[in-house]
CSV table of C-alpha atoms and ligand atoms in Angstrom, one decimal:
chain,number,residue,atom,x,y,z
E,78,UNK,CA,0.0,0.0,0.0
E,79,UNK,CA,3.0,2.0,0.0
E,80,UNK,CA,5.6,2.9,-2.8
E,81,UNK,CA,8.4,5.6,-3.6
E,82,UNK,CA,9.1,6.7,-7.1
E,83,UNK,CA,11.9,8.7,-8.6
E,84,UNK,CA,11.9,10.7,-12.0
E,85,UNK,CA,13.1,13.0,-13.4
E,86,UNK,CA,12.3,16.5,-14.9
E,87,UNK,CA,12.2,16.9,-18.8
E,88,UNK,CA,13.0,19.9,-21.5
E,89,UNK,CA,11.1,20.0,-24.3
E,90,UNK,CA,12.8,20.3,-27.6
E,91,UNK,CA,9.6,20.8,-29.1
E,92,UNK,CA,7.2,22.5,-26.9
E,93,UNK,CA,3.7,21.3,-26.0
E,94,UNK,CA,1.3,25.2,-25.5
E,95,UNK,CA,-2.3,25.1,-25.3
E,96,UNK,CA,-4.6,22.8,-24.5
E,97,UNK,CA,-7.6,21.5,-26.5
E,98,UNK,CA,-9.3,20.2,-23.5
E,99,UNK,CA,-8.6,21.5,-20.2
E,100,UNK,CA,-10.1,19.3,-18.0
E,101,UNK,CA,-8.4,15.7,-19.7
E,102,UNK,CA,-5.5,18.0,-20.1
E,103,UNK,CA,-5.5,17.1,-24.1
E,104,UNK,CA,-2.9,19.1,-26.3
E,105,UNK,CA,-3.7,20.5,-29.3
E,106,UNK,CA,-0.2,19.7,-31.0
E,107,UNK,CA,2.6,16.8,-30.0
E,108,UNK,CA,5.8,17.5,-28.4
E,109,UNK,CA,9.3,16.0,-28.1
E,110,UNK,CA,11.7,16.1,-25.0
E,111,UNK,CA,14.5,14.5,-23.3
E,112,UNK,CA,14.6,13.4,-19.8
E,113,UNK,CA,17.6,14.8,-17.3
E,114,UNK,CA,19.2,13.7,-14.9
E,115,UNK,CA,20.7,13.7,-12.4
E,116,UNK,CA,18.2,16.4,-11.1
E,117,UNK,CA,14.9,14.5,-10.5
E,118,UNK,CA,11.9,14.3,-7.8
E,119,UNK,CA,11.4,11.5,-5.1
E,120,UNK,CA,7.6,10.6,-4.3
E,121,UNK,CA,5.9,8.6,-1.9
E,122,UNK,CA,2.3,7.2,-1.9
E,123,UNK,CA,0.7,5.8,0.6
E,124,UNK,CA,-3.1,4.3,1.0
E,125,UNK,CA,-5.1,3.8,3.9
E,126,UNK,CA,-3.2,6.5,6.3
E,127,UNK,CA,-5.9,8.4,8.9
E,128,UNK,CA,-6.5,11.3,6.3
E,129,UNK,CA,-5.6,12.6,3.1
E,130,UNK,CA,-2.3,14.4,3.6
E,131,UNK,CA,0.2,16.1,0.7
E,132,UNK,CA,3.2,17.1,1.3
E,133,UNK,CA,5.3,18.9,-1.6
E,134,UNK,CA,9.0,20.1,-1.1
E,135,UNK,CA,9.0,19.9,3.0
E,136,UNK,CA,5.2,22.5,3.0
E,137,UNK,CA,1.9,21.4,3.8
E,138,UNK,CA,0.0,21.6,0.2
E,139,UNK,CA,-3.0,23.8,-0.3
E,140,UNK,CA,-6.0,25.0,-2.5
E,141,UNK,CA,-5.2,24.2,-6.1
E,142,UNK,CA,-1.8,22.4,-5.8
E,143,UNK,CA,-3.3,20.1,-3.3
E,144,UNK,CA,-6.3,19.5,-5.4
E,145,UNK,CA,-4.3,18.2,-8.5
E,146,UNK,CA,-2.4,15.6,-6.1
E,147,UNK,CA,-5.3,14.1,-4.9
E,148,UNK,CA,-7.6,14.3,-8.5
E,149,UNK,CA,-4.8,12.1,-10.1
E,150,UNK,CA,-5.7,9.5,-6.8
E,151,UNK,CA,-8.9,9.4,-7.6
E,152,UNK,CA,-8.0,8.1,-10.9
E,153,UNK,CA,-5.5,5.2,-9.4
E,154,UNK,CA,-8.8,4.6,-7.2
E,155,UNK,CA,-10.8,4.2,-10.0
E,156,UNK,CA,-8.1,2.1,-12.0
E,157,UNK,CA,-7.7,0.0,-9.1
E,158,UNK,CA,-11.7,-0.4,-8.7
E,159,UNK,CA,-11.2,-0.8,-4.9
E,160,UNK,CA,-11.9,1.7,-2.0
E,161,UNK,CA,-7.8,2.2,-0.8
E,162,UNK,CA,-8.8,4.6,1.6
E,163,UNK,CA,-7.2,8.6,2.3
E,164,UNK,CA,-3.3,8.6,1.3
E,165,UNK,CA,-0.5,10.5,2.1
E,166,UNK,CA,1.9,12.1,-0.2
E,167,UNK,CA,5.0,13.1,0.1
E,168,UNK,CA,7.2,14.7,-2.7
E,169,UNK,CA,10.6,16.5,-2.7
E,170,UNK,CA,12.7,17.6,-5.7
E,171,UNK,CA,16.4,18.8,-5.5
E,172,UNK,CA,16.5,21.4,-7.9
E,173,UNK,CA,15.2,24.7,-7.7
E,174,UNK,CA,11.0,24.5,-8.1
E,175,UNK,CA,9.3,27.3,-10.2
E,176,UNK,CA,12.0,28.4,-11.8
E,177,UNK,CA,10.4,27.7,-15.4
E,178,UNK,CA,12.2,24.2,-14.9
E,179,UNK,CA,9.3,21.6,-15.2
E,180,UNK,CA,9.6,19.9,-11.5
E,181,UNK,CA,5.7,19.7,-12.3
E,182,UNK,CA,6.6,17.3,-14.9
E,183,UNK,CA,9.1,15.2,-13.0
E,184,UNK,CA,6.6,15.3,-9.7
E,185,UNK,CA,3.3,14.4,-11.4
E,186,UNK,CA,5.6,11.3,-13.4
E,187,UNK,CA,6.4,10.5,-10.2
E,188,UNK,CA,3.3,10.6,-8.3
E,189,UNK,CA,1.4,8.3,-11.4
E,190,UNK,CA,4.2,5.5,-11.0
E,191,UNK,CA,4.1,5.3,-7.0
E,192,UNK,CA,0.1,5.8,-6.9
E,193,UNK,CA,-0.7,2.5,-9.5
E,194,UNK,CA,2.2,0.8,-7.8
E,195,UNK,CA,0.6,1.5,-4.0
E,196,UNK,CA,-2.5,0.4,-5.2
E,197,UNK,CA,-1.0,-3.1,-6.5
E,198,UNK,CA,-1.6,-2.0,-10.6
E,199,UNK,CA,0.8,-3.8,-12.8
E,200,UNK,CA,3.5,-1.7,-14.0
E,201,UNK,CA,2.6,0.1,-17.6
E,202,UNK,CA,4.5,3.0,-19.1
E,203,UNK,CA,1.6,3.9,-21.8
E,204,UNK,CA,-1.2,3.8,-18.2
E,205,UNK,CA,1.3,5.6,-16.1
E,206,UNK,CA,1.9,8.5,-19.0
E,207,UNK,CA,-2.1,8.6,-19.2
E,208,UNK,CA,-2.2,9.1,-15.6
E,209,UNK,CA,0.8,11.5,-15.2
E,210,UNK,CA,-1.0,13.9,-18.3
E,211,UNK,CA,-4.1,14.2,-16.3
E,212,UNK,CA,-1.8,15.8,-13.3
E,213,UNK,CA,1.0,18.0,-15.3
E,214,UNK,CA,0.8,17.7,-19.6
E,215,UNK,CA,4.6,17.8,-19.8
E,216,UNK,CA,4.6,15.0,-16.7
E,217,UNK,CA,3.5,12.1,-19.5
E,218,UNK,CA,7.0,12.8,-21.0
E,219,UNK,CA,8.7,11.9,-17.8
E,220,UNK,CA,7.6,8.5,-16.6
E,221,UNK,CA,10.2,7.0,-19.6
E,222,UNK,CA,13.8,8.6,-19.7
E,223,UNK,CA,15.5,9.6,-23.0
E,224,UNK,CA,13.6,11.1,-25.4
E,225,UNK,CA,9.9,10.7,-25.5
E,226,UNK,CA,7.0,12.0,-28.2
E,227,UNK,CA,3.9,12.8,-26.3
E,228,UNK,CA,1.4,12.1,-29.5
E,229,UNK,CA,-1.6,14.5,-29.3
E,230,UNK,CA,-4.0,11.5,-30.0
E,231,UNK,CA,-7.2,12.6,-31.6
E,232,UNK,CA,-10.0,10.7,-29.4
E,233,UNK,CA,-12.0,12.7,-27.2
E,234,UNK,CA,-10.8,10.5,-23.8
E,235,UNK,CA,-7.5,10.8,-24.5
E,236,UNK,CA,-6.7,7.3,-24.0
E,237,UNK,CA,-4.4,7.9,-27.1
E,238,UNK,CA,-2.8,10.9,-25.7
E,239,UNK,CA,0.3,9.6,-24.6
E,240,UNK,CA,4.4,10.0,-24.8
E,241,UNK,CA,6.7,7.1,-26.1
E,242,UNK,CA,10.2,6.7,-25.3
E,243,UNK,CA,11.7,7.3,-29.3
E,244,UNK,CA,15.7,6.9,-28.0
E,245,UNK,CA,16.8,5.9,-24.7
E,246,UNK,CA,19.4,8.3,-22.5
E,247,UNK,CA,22.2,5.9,-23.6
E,248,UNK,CA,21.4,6.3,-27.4
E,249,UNK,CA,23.3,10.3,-27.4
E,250,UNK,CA,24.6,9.8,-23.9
E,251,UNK,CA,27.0,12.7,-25.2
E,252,UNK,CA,24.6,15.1,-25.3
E,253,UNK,CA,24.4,17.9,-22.6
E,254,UNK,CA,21.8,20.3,-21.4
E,255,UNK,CA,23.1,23.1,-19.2
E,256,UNK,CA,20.2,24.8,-17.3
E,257,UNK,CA,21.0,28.5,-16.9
E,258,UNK,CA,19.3,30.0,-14.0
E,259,UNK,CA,19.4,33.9,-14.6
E,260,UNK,CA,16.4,34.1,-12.3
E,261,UNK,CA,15.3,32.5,-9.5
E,262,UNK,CA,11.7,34.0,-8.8
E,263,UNK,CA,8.7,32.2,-9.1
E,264,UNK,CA,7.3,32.9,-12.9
E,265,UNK,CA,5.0,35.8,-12.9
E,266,UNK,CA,2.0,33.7,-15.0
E,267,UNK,CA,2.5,30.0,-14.5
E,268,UNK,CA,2.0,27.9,-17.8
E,269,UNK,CA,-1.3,26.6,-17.3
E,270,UNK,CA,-2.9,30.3,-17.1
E,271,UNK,CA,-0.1,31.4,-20.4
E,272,UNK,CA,-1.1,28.9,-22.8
E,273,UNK,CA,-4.8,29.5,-22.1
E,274,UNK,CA,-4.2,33.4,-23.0
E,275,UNK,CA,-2.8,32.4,-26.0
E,276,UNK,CA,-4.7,29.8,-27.1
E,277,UNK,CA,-7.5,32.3,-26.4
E,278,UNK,CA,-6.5,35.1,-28.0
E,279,UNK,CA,-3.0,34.8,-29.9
E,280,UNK,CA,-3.9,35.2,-33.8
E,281,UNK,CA,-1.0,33.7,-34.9
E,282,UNK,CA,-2.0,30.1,-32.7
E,283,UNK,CA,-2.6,27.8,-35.6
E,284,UNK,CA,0.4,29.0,-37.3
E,285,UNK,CA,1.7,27.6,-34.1
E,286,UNK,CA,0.0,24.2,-33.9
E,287,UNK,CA,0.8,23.5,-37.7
E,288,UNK,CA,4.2,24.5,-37.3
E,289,UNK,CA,5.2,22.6,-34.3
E,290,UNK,CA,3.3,19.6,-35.6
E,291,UNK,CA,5.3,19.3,-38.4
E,292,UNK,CA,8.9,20.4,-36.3
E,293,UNK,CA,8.4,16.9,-34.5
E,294,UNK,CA,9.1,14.2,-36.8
E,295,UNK,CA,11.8,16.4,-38.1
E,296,UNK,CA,13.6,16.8,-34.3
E,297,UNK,CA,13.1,12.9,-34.2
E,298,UNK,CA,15.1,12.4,-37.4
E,299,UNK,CA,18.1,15.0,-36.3
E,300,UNK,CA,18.2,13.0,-33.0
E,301,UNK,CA,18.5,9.8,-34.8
E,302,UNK,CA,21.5,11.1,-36.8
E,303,UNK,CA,22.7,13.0,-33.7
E,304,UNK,CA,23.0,16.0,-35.8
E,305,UNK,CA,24.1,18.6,-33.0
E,306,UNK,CA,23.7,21.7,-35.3
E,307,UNK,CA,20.4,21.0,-36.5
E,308,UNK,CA,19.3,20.1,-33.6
E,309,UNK,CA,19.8,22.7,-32.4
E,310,UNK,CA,18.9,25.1,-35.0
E,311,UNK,CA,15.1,23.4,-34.6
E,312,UNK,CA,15.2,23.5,-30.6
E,313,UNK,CA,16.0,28.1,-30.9
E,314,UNK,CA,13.2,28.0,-33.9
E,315,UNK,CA,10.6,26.2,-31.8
E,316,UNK,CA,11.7,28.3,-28.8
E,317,UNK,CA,11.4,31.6,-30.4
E,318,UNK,CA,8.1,30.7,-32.4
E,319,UNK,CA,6.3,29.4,-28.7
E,320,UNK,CA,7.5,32.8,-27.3
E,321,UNK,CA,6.2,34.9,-30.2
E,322,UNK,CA,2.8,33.2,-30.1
E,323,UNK,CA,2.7,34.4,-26.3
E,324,UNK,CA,4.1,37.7,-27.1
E,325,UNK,CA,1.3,38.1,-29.4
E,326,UNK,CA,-2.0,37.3,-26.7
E,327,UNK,CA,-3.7,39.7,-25.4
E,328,UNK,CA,-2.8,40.6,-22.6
E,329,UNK,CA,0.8,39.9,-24.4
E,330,UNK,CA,2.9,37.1,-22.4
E,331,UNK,CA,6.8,38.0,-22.0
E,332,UNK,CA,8.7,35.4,-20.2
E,333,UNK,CA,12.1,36.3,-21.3
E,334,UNK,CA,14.0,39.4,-19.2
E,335,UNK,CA,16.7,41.0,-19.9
E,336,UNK,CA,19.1,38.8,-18.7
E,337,UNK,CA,17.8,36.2,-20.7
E,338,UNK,CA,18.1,37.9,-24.0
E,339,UNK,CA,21.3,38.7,-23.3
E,340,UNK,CA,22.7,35.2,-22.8
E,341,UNK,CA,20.5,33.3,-25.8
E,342,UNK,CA,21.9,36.7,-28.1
E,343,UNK,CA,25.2,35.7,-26.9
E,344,UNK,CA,24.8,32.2,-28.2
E,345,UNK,CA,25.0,33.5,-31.7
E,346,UNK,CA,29.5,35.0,-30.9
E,347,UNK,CA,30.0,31.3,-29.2
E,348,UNK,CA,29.1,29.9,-32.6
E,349,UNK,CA,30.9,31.5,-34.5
E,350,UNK,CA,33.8,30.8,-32.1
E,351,UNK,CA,33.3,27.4,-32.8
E,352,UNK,CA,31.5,26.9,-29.4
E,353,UNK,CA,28.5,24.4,-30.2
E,354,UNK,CA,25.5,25.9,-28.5
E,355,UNK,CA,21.6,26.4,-28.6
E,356,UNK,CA,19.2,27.3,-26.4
E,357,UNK,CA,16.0,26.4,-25.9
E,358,UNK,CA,13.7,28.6,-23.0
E,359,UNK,CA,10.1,27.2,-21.1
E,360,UNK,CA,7.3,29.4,-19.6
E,361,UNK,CA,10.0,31.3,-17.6
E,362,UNK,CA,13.3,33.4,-18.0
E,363,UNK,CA,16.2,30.7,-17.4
E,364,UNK,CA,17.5,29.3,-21.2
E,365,UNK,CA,18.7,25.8,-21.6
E,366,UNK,CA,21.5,25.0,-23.3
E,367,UNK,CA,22.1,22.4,-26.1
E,368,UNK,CA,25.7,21.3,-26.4
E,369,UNK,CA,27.8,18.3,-26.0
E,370,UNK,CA,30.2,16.9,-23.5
E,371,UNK,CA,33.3,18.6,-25.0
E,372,UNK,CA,31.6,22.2,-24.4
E,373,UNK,CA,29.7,22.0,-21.2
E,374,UNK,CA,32.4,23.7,-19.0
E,375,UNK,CA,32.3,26.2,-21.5
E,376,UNK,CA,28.5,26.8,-22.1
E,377,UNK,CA,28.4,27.0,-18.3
E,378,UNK,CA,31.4,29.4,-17.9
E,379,UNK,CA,29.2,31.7,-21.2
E,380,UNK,CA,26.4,31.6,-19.0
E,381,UNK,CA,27.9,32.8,-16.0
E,382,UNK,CA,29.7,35.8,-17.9
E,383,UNK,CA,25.8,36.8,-18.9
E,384,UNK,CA,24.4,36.8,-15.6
E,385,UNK,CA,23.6,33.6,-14.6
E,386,UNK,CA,23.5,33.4,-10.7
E,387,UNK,CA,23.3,29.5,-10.8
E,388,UNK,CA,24.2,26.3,-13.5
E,389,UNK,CA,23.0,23.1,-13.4
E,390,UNK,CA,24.6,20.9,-15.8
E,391,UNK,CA,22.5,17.6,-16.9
E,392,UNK,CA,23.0,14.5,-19.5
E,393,UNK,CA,20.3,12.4,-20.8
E,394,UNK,CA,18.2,10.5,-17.8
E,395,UNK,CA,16.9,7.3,-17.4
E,396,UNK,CA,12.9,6.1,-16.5
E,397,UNK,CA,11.3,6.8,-13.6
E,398,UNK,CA,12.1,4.4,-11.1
E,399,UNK,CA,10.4,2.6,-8.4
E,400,UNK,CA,12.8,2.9,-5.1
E,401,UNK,CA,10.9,0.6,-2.3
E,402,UNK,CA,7.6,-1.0,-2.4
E,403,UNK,CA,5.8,-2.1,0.8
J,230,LIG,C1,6.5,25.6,-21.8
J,230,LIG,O1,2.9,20.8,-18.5
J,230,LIG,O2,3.4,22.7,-16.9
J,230,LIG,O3,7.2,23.8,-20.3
J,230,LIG,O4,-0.4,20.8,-18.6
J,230,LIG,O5,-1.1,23.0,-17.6
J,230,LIG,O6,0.3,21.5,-16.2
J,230,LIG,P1,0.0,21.9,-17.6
J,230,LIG,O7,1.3,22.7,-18.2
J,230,LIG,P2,2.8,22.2,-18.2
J,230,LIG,O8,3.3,23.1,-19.4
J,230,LIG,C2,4.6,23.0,-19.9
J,230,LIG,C3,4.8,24.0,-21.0
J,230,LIG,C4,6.3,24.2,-21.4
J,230,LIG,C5,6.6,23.3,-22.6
J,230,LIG,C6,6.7,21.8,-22.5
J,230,LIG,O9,7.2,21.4,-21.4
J,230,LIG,O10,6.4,21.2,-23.5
């Protein structure tokens, strides 16, 4: 009745924004990521404890937050078609939360993988995405490490809205993604409510959707042939493309500051110094970098010249993992 599950964050290379239902939380495009480690999220589930309880990052949760945890329960009740009684949560993350790094993504993975396995469900990847979706969209991308394709699916229960793992970590273990922390405030309009404004009332949205559609098998391809350039040519496209769909809403949606233009503008002077690095930037102001082994010291010594007051360095991660089982 009682199972702890680690996973692990993920960056989209191309970026899942807007929703076409909100409540099955149902994309209107698909989206391509990879999974990092070593940062990742460590969550317990427990049935049958005295009351419901959730605990996120050592704080009682409330309202909302608290809400989400306990909605995704209801669906491990209703998959395990027994009453398991309240449960307990518990969920902490070592990397810095809010910070337009998705430790949504990696907690929601995490609480999908430790809630079926509390309740005695079988393990299943495709169920466990499905599950983690309904909690966080990007979290389906993070119950299988390397890099996973959350399909849009087209049915109206999303039972075909799901990611698949396309390459594991170990296929471009080579590959390195330096997170560039200019900022560390809490985002000013958190995803959820910034997609809706745009899908809402951005004109240039289905330019968007077509475009990022189509950006997807393309990404897959460049990963296959680990082509580093392109790569990351498509990952500052897509980037840029999400932002200026956002910039366009009404109210218009800015998520980049000043320090943040002035490291991804820099990018362009490492090139053509022969420095191999791309950026790609979420719902918030800290870029990512795309670059490989050889240049990680250097991407992280280019961001800290620009302003960055913190680097975490990652590689490609692995699935989340179950850690006990009781
Ligand atoms: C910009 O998955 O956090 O990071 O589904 O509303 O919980 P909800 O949103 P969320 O949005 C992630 C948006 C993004 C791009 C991405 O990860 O694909």
């Amino acid at each position: 009745m009682k199972a702890t599950v680690r996973a692990h964050p993920n960056i989209a290379l191309v970026k899942y924004w807007g929703k076409r239902d909100e409540a099955l939380i149902l994309p209107h495009q698909s989206s391509l990521s990879l999974t990092l480690a070593p940062i990742h999220v460590t969550t317990t589930v427990e049935f049958g404890a005295g009351s419901d309880q959730v605990e996120l990052h050592g704080h009682a949760a409330k309202g909302s937050e608290r809400d989400r945890v306990l909605r995704l329960l209801d669906a491990v009740r209703v998959q395990a078609g027994r009453d398991l009684g309240p449960a307990k949560v518990v969920s902490r993350g070592d990397f810095p939360m809010a910070a337009g790094l998705a430790s949504s993504a990696a907690g929601f993975a995490a609480l999908a993988v430790a809630g079926r396995a509390a309740a005695g469900l079988p393990e299943d990847t495709r169920a466990s995405s499905i599950l983690a979706r309904r909690g966080s969209g990007s979290a389906c991308r993070s119950v299988q490490g390397g890099f996973c394709e959350w399909m849009r699916g087209e049915r109206a229960d999303g039972e075909d809205s799901y990611a698949v793992q396309r390459f594991d970590a170990g296929h471009w273990s080579d590959l390195r993604m330096v997170v560039a922390i200019v900022d560390r405030g809490e985002k000013e309009v958190k995803s959820r409510d910034g997609m809706k404004g745009t899908v809402e009332t951005s004109p240039y949205y289905p330019a968007w959707v077509k475009d990022a559609e189509a950006e997807v098998p393309r990404a897959r391809e460049l990963i296959a042939k680990k082509d580093l350039e392109a790569l990351g040519e498509l990952c500052e496209r897509n980037a840029w493309r999400m932002h200026s769909t956002s910039l366009a809403a009404d109210p218009p949606l800015c998520y980049l500051s000043p320090a943040t233009l002035g490291l991804i503008q820099n990018l362009r002077e490492q090139r053509k110094k022969g420095v191999p690095v791309w950026f790609t930037l979420d719902a918030g102001p800290n870029p990512v970098l795309l670059t490989d082994a050889a240049h990680e010291v250097a991407a992280e010594a280019v961001a800290r010249a620009c302003g960055a007051v913190d680097v975490v360095r990652c590689v490609p991660g692995g699935d989340a993992t179950l850690l006990t089982e009781h």
